[in-house]
mmCIF file of C-alpha atoms in Angstrom:
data_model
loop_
_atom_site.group_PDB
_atom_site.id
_atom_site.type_symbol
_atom_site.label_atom_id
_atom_site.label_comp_id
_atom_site.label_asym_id
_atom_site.label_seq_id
_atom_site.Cartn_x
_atom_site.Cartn_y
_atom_site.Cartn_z
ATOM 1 C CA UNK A 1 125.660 91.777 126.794
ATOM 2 C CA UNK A 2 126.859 94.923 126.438
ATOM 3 C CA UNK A 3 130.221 96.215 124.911
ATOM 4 C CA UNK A 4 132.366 96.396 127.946
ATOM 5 C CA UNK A 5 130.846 93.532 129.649
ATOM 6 C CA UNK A 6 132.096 91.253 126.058
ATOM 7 C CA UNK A 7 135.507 93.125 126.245
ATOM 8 C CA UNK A 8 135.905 91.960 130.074
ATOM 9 C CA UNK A 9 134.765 88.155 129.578
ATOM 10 C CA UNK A 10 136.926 87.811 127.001
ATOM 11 C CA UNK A 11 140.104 89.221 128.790
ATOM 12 C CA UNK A 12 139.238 87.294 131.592
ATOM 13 C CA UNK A 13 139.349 84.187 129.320
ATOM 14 C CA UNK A 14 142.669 85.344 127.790
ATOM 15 C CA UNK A 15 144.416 85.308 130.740
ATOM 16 C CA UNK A 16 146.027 82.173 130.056
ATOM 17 C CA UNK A 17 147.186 83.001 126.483
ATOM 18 C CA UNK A 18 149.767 85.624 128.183
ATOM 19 C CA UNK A 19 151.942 82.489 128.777
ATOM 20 C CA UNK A 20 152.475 83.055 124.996
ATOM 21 C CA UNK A 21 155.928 81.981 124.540
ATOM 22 C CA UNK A 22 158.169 85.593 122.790
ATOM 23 C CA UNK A 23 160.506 83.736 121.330
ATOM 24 C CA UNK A 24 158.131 81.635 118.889
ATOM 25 C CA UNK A 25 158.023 81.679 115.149
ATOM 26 C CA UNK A 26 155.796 84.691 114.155
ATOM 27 C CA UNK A 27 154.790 86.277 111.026
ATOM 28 C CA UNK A 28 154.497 90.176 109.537
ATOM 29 C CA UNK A 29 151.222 91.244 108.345
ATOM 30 C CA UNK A 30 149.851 94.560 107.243
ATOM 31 C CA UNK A 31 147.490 95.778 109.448
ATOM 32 C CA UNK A 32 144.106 95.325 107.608
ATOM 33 C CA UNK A 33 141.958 98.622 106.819
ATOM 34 C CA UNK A 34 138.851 96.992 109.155
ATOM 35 C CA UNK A 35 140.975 97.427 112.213
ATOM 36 C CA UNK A 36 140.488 100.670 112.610
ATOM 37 C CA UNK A 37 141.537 101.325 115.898
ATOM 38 C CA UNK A 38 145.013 100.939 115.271
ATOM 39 C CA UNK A 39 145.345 102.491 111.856
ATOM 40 C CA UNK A 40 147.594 105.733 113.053
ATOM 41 C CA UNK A 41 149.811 104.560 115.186
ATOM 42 C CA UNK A 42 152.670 105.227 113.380
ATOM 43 C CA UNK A 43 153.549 101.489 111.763
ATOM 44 C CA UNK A 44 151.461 99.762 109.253
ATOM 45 C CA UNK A 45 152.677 96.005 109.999
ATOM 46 C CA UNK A 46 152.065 93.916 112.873
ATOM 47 C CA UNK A 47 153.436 90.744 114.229
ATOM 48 C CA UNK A 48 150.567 87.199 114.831
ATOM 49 C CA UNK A 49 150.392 85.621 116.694
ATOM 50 C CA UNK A 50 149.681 89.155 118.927
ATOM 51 C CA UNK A 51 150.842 89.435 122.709
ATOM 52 C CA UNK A 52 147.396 88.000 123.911
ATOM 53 C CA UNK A 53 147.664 84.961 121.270
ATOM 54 C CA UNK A 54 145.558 85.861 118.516
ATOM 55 C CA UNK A 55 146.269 83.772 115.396
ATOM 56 C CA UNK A 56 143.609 84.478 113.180
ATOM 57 C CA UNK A 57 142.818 88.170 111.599
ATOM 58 C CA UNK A 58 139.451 88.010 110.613
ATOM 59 C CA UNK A 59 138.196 85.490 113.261
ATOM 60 C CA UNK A 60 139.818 87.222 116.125
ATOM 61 C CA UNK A 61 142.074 90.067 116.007
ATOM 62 C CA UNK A 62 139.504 92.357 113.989
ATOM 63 C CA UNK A 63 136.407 91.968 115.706
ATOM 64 C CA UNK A 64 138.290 91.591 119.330
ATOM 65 C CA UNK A 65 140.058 94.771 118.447
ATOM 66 C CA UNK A 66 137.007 96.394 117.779
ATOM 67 C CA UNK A 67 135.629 95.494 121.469
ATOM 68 C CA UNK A 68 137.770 98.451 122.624
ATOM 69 C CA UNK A 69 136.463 100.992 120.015
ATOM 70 C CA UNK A 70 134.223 102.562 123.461
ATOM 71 C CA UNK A 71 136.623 102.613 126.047
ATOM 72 C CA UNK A 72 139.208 104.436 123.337
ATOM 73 C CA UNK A 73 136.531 106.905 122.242
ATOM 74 C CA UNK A 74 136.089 108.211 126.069
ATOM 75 C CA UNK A 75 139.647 109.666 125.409
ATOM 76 C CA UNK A 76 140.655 108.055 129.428
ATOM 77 C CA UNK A 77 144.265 108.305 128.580
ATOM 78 C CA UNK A 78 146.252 109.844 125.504
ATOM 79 C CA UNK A 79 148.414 106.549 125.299
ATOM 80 C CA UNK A 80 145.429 103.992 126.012
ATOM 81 C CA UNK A 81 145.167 103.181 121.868
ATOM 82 C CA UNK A 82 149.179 102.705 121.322
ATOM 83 C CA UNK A 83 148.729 100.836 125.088
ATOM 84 C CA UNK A 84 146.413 97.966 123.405
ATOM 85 C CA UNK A 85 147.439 98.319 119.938
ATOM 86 C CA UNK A 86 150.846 97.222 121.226
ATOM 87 C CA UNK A 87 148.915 94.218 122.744
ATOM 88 C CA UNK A 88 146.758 93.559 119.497
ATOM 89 C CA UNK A 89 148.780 94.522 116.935
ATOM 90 C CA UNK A 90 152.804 94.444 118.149
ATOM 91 C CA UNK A 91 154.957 96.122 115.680
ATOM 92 C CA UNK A 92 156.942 94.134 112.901
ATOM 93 C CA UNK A 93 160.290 94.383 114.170
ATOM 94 C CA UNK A 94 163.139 92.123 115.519
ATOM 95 C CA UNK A 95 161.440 91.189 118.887
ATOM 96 C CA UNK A 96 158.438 91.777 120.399
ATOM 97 C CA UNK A 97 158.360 95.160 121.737
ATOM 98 C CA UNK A 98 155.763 94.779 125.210
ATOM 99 C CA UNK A 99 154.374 98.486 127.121
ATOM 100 C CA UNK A 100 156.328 98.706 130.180
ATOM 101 C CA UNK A 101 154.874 98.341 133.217
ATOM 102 C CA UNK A 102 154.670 102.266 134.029
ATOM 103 C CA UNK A 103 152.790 103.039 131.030
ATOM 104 C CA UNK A 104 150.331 100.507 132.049
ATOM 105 C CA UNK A 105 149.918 101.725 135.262
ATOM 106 C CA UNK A 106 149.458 104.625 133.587
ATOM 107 C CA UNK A 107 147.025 103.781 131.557
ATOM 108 C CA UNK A 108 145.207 101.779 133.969
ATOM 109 C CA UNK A 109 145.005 104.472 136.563
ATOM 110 C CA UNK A 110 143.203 107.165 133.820
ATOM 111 C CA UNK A 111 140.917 103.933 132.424
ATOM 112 C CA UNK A 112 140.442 101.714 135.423
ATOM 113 C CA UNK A 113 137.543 104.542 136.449
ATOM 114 C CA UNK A 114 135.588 104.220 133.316
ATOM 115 C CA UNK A 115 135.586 100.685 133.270
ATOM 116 C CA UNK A 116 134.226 101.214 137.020
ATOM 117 C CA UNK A 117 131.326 103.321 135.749
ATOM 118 C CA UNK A 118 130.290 100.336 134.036
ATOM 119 C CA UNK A 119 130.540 98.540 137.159
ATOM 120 C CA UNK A 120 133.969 96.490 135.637
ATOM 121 C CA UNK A 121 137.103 95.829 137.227
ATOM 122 C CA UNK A 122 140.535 96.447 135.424
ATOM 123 C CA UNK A 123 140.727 92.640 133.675
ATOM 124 C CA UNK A 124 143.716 90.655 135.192
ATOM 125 C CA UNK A 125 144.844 89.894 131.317
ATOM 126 C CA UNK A 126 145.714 93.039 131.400
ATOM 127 C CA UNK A 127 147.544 92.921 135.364
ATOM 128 C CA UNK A 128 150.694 95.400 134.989
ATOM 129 C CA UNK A 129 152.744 93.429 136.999
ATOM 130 C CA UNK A 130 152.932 91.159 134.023
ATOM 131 C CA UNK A 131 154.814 94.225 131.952
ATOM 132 C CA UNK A 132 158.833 94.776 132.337
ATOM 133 C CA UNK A 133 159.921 97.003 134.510
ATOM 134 C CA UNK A 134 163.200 97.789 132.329
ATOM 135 C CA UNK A 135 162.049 100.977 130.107
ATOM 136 C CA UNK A 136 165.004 100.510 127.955
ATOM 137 C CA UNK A 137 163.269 97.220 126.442
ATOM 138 C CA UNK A 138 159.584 98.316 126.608
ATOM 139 C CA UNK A 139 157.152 100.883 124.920
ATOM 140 C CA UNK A 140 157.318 103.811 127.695
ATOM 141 C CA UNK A 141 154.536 106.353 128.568
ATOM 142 C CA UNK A 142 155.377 110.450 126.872
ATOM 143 C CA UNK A 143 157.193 112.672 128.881
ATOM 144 C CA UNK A 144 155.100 115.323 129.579
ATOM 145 C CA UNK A 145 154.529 117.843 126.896
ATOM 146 C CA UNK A 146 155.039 121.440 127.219
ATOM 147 C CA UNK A 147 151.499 122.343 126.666
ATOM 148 C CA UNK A 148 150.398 119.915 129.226
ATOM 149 C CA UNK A 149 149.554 122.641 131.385
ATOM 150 C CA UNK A 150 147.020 123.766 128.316
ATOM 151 C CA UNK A 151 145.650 119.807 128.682
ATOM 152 C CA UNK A 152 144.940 120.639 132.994
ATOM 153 C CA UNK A 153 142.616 123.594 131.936
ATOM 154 C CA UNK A 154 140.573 122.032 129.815
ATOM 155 C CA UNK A 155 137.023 120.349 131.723
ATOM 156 C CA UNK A 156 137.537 116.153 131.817
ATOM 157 C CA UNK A 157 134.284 113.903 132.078
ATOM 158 C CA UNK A 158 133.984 112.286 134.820
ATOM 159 C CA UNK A 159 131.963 109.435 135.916
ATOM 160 C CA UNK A 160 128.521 110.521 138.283
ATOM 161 C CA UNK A 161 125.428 110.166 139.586
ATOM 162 C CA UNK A 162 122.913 110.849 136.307
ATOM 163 C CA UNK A 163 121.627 113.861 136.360
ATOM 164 C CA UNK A 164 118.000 114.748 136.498
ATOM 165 C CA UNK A 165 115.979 115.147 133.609
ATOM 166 C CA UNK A 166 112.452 117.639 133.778
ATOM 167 C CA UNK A 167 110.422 117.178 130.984
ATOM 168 C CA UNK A 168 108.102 120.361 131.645
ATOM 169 C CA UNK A 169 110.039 122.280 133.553
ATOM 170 C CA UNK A 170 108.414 125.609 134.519
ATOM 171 C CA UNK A 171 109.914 129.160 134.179
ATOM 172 C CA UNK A 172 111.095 129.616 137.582
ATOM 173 C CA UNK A 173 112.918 126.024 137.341
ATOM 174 C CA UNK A 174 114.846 127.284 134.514
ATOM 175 C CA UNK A 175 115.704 130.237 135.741
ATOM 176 C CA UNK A 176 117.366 128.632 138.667
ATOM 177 C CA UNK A 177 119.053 126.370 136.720
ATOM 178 C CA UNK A 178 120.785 129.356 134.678
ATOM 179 C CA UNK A 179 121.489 131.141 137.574
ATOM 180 C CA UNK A 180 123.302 128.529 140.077
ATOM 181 C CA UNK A 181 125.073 126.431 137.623
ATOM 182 C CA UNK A 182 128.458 127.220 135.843
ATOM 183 C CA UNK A 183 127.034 126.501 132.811
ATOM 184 C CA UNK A 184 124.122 126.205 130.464
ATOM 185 C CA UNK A 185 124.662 124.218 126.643
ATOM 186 C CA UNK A 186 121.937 123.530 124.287
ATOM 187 C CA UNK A 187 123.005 120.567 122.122
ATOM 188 C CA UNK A 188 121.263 117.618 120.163
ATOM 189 C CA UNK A 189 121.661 114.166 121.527
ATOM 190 C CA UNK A 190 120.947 110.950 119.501
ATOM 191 C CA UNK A 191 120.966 107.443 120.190
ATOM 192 C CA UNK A 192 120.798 104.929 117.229
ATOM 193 C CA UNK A 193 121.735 101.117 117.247
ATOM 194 C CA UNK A 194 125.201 99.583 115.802
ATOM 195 C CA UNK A 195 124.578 96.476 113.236
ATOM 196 C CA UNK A 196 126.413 94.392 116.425
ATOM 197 C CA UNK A 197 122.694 95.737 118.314
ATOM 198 C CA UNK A 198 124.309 98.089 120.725
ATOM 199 C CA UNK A 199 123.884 101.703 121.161
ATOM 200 C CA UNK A 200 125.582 104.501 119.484
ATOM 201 C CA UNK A 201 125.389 108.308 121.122
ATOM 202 C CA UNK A 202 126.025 111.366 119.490
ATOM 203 C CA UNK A 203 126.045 115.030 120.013
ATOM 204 C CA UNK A 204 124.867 116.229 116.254
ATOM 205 C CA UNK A 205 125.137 119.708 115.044
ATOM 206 C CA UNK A 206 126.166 122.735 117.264
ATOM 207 C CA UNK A 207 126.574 122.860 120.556
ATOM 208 C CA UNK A 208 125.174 126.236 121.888
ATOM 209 C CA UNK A 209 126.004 128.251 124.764
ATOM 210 C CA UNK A 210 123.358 130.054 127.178
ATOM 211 C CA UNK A 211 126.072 130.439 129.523
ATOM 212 C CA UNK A 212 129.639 129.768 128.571
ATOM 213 C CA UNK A 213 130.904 129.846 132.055
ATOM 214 C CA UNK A 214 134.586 127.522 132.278
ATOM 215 C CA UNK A 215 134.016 125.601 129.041
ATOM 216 C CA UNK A 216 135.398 126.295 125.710
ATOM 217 C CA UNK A 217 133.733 126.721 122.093
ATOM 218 C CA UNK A 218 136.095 124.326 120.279
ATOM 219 C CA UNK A 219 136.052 121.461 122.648
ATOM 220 C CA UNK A 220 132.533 121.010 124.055
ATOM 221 C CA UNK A 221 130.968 118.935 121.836
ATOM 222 C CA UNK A 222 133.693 116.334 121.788
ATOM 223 C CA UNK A 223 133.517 117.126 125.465
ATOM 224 C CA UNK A 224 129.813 115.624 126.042
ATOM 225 C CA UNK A 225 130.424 113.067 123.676
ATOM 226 C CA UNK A 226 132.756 111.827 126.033
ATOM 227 C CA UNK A 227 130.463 112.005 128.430
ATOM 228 C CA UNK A 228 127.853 110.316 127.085
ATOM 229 C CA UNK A 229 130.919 107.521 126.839
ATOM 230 C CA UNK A 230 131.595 107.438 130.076
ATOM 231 C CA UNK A 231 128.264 107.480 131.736
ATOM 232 C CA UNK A 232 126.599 105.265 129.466
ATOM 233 C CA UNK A 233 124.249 103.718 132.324
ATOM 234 C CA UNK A 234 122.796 107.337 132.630
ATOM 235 C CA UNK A 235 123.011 108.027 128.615
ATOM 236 C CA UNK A 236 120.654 104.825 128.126
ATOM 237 C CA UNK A 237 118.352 106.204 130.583
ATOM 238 C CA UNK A 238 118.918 110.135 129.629
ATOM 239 C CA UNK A 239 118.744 109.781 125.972
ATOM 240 C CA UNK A 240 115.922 108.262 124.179
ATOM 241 C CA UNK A 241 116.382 105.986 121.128
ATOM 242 C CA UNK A 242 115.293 106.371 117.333
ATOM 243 C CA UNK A 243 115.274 110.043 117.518
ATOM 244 C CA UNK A 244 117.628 113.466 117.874
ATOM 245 C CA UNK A 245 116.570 115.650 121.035
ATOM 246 C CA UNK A 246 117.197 118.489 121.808
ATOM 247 C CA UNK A 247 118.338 119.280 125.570
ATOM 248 C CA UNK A 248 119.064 122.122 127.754
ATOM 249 C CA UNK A 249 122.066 120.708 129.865
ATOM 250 C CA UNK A 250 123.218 122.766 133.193
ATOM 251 C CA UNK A 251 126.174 122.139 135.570
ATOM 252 C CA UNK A 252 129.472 122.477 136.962
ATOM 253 C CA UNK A 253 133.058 122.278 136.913
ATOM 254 C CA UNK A 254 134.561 120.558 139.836
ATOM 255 C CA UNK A 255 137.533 121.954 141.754
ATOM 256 C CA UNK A 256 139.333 118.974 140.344
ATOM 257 C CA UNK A 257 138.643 120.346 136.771
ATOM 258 C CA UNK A 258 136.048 117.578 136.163
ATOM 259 C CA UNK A 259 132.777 118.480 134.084
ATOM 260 C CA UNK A 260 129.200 117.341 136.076
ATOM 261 C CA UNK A 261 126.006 117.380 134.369
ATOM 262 C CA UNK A 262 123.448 118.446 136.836
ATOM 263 C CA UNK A 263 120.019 119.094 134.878
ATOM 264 C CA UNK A 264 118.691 118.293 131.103
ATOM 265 C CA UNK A 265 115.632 119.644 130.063
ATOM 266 C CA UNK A 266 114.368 118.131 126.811
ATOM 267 C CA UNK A 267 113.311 121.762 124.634
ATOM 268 C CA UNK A 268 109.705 120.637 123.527
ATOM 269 C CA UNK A 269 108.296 122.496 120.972
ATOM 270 C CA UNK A 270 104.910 123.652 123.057
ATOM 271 C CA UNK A 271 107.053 124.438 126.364
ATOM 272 C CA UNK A 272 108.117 127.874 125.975
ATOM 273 C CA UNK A 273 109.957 127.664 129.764
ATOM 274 C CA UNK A 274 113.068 126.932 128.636
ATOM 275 C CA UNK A 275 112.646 129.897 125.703
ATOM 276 C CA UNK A 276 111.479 132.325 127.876
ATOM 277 C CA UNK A 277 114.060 131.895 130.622
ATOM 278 C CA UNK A 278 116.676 131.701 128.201
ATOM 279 C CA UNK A 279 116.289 134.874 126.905
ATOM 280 C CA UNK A 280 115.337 136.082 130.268
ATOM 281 C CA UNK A 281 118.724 135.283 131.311
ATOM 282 C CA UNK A 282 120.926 136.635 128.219
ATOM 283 C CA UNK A 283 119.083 140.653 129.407
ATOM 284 C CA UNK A 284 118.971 140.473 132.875
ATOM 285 C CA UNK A 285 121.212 137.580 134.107
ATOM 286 C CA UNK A 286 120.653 136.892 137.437
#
């Protein structure tokens, strides 16, 4: 089972627990070192039982916690991680402080799609309707910054269709590939295995450019990390495991400012294609 399909179940099975009763005796705890996905966010004590009815640290908030490490490393919402951490790990203070309804929503709406690339549903433990509506007693989404505008530029992943992969692509394919996509990265993928058994991907190293086109230097890598995230039915088919590649990866910026992967070519040692055309390309362009 993989990491979203565990995450799911046990939300489903959860759903009952949200009848946890506010006003019962709870206790402060720090918020142990292990749970890592809710060590900055900006308190250091938390109340258990938690809003979904978690008792135990080490036999349930910690490893449950860690369940959501994948959907929080796609980066689907800036306010996902204090979302669940308020969920997981409420803040110490004189009441329970629940997310309001609207930042759920909010959250759900940017997250709902990745869980849907994994072919999930948003998990009714988590239904918004459950959240207050009064944002004077609840944990509220951020007004807008002033640099959102900066945050709309920048290339999202989305989820898609995988992309093709041509392990001996000739010349001409290349060429092509340079010529009609926005973009043209070379980057090293890996995929290793977690001690829990399930897959890790990573972009190692520099990312190069070919053709810079929309994207930027600074945020690329993370970018296809993400990516890799997202679409991890196509990563576990793209990317092989055991071993770093490294890939030629083409494609295109959507009108709606979301990144699409269109072609990898693994660079082989003894194909010189991707070599040739590449350079090809940098004197002549198209």
């Amino acid at each position: 089972m993989d990491l979203f399909s565990f995450t799911l179940t046990l939300l489903v099975l959860l759903a009952p627990a949200w009848g946890f009763d506010l006003g019962q005796s709870t206790r402060c705890v720090p918020i142990p070192h292990q749970m890592s996905v809710c060590q900055d966010v900006g308190y250091s004590e938390m109340r258990l039982p938690n809003l979904l009815g978690h008792s135990s640290l080490e036999g349930e908030v910690v490893p449950r916690s860690e369940d959501w490490r994948p959907l929080l490393q796609t980066g689907c919402h800036p306010q996902a991680q204090a979302f669940l951490c308020s969920l997981i790990a409420p803040v110490c203070l004189d009441a329970f402080i629940q997310p309001c309804r609207s930042l759920c929503v909010a959250v759900r709406d940017s997250c709902a799609p990745v869980l849907a690339c994994q072919g999930h549903v948003w998990p009714e433990a988590l239904d918004c309707d459950r959240f207050p509506t009064q944002e004077d007693m609840c944990l509220t989404p951020h007004p807008k910054h002033s640099n959102s505008h900066l945050a709309k530029a920048l290339p999202k992943p989305a989820c898609q269709a995988c992309p093709s992969v041509e392990e001996h692509p000739s010349l001409k394919t290349v060429l092509d590939a340079l010529c009609q996509d926005d973009f043209a990265v070379t980057a090293k993928l890996s995929r290793r295995r977690r001690p829990s058994g399930e897959p890790e991907f990573e972009v190692e190293g520099r990312v190069e450019f070919i053709r810079q086109g929309p994207l930027l230097p600074y945020d690329t890598q993370h970018l296809l990390h993400q990516w890799l995230l997202i679409n991890l039915p196509c990563a576990n088919v793209l990317v092989r495991p055991g071993r770093t590649q490294l890939y030629l990866l083409t494609g295109a910026v959507q009108s709606d400012g979301t990144l699409a992967l269109t072609r990898l070519f693994p660079w082989h040692k003894k194909n010189n294609s991707i070599t040739v055309a590449a350079r090809k390309w940098k004197h002549h362009k198209c």
